[in-house]
mmCIF file of C-alpha atoms in Angstrom:
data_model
loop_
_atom_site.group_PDB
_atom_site.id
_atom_site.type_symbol
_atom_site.label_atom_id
_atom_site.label_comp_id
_atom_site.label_asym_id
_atom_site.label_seq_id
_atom_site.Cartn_x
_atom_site.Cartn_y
_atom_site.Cartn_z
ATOM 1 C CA UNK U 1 0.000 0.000 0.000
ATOM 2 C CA UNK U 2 1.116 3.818 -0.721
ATOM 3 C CA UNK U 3 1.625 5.728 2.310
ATOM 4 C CA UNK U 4 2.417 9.635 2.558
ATOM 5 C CA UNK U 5 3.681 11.035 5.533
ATOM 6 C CA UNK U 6 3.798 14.767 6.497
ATOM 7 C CA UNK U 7 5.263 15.354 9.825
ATOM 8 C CA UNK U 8 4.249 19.136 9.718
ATOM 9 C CA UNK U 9 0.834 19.351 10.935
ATOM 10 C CA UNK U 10 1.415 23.499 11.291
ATOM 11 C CA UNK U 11 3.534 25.892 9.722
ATOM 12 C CA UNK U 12 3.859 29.439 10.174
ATOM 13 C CA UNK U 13 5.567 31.692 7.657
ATOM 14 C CA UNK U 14 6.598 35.333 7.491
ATOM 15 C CA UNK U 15 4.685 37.255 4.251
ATOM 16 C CA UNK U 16 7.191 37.494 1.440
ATOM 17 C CA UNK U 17 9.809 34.571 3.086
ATOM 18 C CA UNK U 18 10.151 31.105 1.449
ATOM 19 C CA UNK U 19 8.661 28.007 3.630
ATOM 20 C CA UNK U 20 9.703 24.370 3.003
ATOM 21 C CA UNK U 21 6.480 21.707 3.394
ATOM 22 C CA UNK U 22 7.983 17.822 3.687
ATOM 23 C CA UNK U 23 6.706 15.360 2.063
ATOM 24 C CA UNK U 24 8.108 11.907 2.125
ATOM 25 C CA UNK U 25 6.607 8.559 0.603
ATOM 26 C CA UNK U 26 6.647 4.825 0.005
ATOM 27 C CA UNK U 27 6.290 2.973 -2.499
ATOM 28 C CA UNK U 28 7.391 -0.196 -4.658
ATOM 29 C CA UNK U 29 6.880 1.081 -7.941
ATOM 30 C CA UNK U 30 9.363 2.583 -10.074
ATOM 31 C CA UNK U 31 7.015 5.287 -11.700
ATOM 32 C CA UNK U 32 4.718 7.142 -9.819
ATOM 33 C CA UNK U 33 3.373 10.663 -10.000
ATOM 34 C CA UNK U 34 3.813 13.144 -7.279
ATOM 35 C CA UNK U 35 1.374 16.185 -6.605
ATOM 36 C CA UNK U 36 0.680 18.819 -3.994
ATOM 37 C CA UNK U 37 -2.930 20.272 -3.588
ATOM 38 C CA UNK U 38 -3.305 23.603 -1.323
ATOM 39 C CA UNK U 39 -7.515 22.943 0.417
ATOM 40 C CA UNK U 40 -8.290 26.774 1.308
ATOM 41 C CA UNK U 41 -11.131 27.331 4.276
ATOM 42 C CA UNK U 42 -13.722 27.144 1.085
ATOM 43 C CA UNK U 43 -12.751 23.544 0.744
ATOM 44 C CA UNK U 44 -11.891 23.158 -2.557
ATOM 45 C CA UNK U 45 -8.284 21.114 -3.911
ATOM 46 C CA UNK U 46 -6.537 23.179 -5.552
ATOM 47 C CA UNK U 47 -3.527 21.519 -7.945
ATOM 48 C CA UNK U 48 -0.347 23.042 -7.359
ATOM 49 C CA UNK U 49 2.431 21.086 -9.299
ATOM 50 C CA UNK U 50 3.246 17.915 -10.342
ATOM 51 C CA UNK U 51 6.551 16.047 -10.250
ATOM 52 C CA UNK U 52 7.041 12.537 -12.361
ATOM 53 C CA UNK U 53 9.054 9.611 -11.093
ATOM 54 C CA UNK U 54 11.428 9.463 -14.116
ATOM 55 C CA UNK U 55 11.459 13.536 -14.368
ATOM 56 C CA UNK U 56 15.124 15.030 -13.926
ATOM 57 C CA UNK U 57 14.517 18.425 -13.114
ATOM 58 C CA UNK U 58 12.402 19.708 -10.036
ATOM 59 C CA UNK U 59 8.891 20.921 -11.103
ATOM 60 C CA UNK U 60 8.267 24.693 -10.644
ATOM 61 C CA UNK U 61 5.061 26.059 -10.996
ATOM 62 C CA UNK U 62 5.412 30.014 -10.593
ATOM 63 C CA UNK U 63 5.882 30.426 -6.850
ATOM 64 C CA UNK U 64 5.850 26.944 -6.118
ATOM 65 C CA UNK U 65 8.762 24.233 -6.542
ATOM 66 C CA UNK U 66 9.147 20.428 -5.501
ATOM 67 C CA UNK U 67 12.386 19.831 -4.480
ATOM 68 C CA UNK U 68 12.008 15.523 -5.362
ATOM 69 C CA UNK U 69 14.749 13.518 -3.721
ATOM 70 C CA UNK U 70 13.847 9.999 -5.119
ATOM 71 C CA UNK U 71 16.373 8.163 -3.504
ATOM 72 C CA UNK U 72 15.185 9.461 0.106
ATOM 73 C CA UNK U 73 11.472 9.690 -1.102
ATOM 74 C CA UNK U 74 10.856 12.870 -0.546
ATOM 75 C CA UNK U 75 8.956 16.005 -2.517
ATOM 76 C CA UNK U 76 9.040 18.992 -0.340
ATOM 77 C CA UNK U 77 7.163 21.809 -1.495
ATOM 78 C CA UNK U 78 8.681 24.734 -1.382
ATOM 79 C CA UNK U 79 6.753 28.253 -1.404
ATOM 80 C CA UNK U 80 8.969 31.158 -2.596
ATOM 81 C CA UNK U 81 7.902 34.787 -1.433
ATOM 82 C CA UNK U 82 4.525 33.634 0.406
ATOM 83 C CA UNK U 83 1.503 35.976 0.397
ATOM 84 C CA UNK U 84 -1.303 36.433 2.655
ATOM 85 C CA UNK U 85 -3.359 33.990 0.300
ATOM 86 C CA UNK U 86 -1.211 30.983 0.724
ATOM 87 C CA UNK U 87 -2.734 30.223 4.067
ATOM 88 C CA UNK U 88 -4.534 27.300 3.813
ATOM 89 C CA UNK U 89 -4.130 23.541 4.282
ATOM 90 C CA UNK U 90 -1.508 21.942 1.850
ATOM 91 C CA UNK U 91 -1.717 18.177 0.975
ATOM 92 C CA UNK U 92 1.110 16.090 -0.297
ATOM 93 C CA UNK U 93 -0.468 13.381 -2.765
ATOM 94 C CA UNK U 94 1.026 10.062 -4.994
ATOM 95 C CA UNK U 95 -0.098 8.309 -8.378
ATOM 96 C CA UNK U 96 0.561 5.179 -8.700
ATOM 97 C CA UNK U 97 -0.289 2.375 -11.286
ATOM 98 C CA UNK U 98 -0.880 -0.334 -9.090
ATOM 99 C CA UNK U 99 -2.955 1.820 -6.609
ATOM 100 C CA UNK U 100 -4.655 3.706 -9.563
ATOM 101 C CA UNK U 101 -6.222 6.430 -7.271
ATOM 102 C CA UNK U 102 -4.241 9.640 -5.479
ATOM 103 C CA UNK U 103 -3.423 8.572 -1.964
ATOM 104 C CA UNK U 104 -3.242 11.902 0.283
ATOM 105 C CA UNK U 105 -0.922 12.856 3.403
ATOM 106 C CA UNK U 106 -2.429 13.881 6.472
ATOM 107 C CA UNK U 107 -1.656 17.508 5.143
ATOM 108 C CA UNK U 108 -0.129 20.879 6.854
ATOM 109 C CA UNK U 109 -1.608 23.831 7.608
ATOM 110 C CA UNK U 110 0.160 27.031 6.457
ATOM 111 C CA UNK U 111 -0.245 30.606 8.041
ATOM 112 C CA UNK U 112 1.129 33.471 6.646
ATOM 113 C CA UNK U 113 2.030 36.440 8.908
ATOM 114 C CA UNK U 114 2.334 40.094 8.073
ATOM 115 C CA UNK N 1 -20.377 26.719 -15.668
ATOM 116 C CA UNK N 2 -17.384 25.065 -15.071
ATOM 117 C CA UNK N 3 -15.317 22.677 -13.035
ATOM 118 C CA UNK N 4 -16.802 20.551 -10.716
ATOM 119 C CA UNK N 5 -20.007 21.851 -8.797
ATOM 120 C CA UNK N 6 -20.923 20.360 -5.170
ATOM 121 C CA UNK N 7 -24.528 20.668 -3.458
ATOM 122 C CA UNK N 8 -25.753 21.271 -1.061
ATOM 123 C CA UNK N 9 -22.651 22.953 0.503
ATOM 124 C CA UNK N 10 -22.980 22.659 3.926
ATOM 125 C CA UNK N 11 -25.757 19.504 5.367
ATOM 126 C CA UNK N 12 -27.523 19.318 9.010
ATOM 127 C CA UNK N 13 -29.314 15.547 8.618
ATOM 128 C CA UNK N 14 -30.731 13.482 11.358
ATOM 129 C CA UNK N 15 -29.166 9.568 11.993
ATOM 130 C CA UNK N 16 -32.622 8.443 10.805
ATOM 131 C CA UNK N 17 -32.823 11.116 7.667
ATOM 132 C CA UNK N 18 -32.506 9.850 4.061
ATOM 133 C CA UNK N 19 -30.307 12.704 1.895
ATOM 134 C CA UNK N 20 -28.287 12.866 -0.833
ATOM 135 C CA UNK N 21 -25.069 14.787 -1.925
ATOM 136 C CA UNK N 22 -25.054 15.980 -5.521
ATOM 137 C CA UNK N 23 -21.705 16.330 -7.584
ATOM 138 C CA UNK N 24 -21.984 17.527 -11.413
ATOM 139 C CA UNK N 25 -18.664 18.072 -13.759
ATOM 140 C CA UNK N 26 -18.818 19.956 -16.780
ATOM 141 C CA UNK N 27 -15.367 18.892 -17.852
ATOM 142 C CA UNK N 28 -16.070 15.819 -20.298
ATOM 143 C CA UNK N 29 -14.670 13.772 -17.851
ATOM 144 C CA UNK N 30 -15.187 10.073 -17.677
ATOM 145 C CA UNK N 31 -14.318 9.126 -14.099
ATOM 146 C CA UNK N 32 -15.868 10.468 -10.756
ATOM 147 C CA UNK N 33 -15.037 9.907 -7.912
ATOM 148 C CA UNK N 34 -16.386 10.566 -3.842
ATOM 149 C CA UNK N 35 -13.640 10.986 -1.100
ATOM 150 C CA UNK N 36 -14.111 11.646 2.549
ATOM 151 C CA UNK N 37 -12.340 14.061 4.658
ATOM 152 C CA UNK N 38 -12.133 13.720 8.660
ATOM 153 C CA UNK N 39 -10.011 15.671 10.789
ATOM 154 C CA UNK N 40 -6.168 14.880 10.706
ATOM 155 C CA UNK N 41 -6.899 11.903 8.677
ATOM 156 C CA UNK N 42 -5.475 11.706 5.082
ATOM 157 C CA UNK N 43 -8.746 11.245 2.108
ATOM 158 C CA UNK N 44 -10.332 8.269 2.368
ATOM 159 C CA UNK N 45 -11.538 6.652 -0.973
ATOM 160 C CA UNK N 46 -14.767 5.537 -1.070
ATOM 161 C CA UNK N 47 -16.140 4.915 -4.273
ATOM 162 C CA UNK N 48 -14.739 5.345 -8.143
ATOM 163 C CA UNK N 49 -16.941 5.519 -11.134
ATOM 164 C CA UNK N 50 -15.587 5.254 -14.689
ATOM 165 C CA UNK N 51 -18.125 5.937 -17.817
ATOM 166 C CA UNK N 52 -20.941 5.123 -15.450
ATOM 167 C CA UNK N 53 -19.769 2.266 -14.066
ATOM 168 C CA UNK N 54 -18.723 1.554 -10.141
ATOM 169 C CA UNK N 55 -15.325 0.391 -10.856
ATOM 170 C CA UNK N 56 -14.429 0.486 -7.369
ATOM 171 C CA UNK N 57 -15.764 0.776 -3.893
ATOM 172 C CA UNK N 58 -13.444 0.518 -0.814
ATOM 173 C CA UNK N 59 -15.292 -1.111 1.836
ATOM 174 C CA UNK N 60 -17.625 1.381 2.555
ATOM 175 C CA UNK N 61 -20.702 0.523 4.671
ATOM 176 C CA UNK N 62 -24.011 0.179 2.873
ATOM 177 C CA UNK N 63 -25.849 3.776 4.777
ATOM 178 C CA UNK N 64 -23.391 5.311 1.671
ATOM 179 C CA UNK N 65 -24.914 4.251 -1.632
ATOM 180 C CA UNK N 66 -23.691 6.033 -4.693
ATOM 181 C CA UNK N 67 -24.974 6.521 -8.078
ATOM 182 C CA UNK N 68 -24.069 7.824 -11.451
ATOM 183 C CA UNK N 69 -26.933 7.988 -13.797
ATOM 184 C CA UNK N 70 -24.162 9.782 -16.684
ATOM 185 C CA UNK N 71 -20.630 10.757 -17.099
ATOM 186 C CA UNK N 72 -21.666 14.339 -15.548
ATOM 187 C CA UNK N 73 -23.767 13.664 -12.561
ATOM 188 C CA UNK N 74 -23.081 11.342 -9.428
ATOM 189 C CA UNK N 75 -24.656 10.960 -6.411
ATOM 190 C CA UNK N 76 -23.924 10.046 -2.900
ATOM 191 C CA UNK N 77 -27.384 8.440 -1.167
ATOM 192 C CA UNK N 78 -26.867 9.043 2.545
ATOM 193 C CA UNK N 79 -29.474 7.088 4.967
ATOM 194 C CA UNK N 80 -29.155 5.876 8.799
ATOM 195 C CA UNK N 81 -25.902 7.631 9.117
ATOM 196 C CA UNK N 82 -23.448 7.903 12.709
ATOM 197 C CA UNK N 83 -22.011 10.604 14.154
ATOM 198 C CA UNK N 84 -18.856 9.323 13.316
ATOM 199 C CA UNK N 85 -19.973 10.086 9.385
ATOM 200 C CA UNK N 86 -19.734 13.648 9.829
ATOM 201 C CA UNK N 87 -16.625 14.846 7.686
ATOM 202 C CA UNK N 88 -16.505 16.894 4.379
ATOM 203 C CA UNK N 89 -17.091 14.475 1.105
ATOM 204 C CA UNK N 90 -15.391 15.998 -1.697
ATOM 205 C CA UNK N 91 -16.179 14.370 -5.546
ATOM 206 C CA UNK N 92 -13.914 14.991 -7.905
ATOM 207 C CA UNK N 93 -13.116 13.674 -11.394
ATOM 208 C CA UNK N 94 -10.586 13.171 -14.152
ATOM 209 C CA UNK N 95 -9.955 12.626 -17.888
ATOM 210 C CA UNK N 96 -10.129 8.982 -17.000
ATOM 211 C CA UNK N 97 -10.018 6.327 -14.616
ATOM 212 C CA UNK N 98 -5.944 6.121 -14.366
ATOM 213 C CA UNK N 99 -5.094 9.392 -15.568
ATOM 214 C CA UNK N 100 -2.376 10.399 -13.259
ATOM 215 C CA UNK N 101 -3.246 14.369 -13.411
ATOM 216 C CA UNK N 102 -6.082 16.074 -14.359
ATOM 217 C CA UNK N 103 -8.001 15.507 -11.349
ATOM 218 C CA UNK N 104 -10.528 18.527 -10.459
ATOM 219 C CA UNK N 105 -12.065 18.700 -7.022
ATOM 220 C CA UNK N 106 -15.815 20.089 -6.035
ATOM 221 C CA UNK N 107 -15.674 22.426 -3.067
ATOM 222 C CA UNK N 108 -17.269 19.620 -0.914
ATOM 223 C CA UNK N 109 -20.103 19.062 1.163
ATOM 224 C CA UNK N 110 -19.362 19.832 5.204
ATOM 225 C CA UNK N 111 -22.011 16.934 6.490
ATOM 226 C CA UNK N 112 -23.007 17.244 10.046
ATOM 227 C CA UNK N 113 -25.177 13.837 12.063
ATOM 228 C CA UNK N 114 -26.333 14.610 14.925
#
């Protein structure tokens, strides 16, 4: 079975600093897809970015990057010069073919300061 | 209208009420899908629909009953629920049944049993 672990269940974050979300995973199979949704208080998952198994580069996605570490299973989400907005839950998610469905993290909740 | 619509929004019911949760996609999607949502607990699966079909249902008690009458519309028939039910249920859907991205969520339904 696919498990997703994020150890962060808050996170607090200046506006306009960078904040660092962990992410870290397990699985068997050799290509999987990686994802991060942000779930604002309206409810709604939002898609942020998307990192493949077999990709070489990090994903970037405007303000957002994964930094993927496949041999430690990790994709960290990484929020570059945060805004007010980015508060909201953020959930860590796999693809894989033998699961065929998105199996979710626990999730973190982000605040952003002034 | 666009993306994936959720009604009612927000649901009061009864443990001996019959209701149901409406979810209708716009997309051209082919597979639906209804997660749950409890506090600090990752999504929970519960039932996947692909061109109409229930292609999968992960051990979800009978008071749940879904139905998809077409690739658009799907349905979550709630009767003799627990208190333990209450959660958000969120529906989404995607290109496919497999399709590793393109997933779009509804805003959910925030169910309440008392």
């Amino acid at each position: 079975a696919q498990k997703i672990t994020q150890t962060q269940p808050g996170m607090f974050v200046q506006e306009k600093e960078a904040v660092t979300l962990d992410c870290t995973y397990d699985t068997s199979d050799q290509s999987y897809g990686l994802f991060w949704y942000k779930q604002p208080s309206s409810g709604e998952m939002i898609f942020l970015i998307y990192q493949g198994s077999y990709d070489e580069q990090n994903a970037t996605e405007g303000r957002y990057s994964l930094n993927f570490q496949k041999a430690r299973k990790s994709a960290n989400l990484v929020i570059s010069a945060s805004q007010l907005g980015d508060s909201a839950m953020y959930f860590c998610a796999t693809y894989t073919g033998t699961a065929s469905k998105l199996t979710f993290g626990t999730g973190t909740r982000l605040q952003v300061t002034l | 209208e666009t993306g994936v619509t959720q009604t009612p929004r927000h649901l009061v019911m009864g443990m001996t009420n019959k209701k149901s949760l409406k979810c209708e996609q716009h997309l051209g999607h082919n597979a639906m899908y209804w997660y749950k949502q409890s506090a600090k607990k990752p999504l929970e699966l519960m039932f996947v629909y692909s061109l109409e079909e229930r292609v999968e249902n992960n051990s979800v008690p009978s008071r749940f009953s879904p139905e998809c009458p077409n690739s658009s519309h799907l349905f979550l028939h709630l009767h003799t629920l627990q208190p333990e039910d209450s959660a958000l249920y969120l529906c989404a859907s995607s290109p496919v049944r497999g399709a590793s991205y393109g997933y779009t969520f509804g805003s959910g339904t925030r169910l309440t049993v008392v």
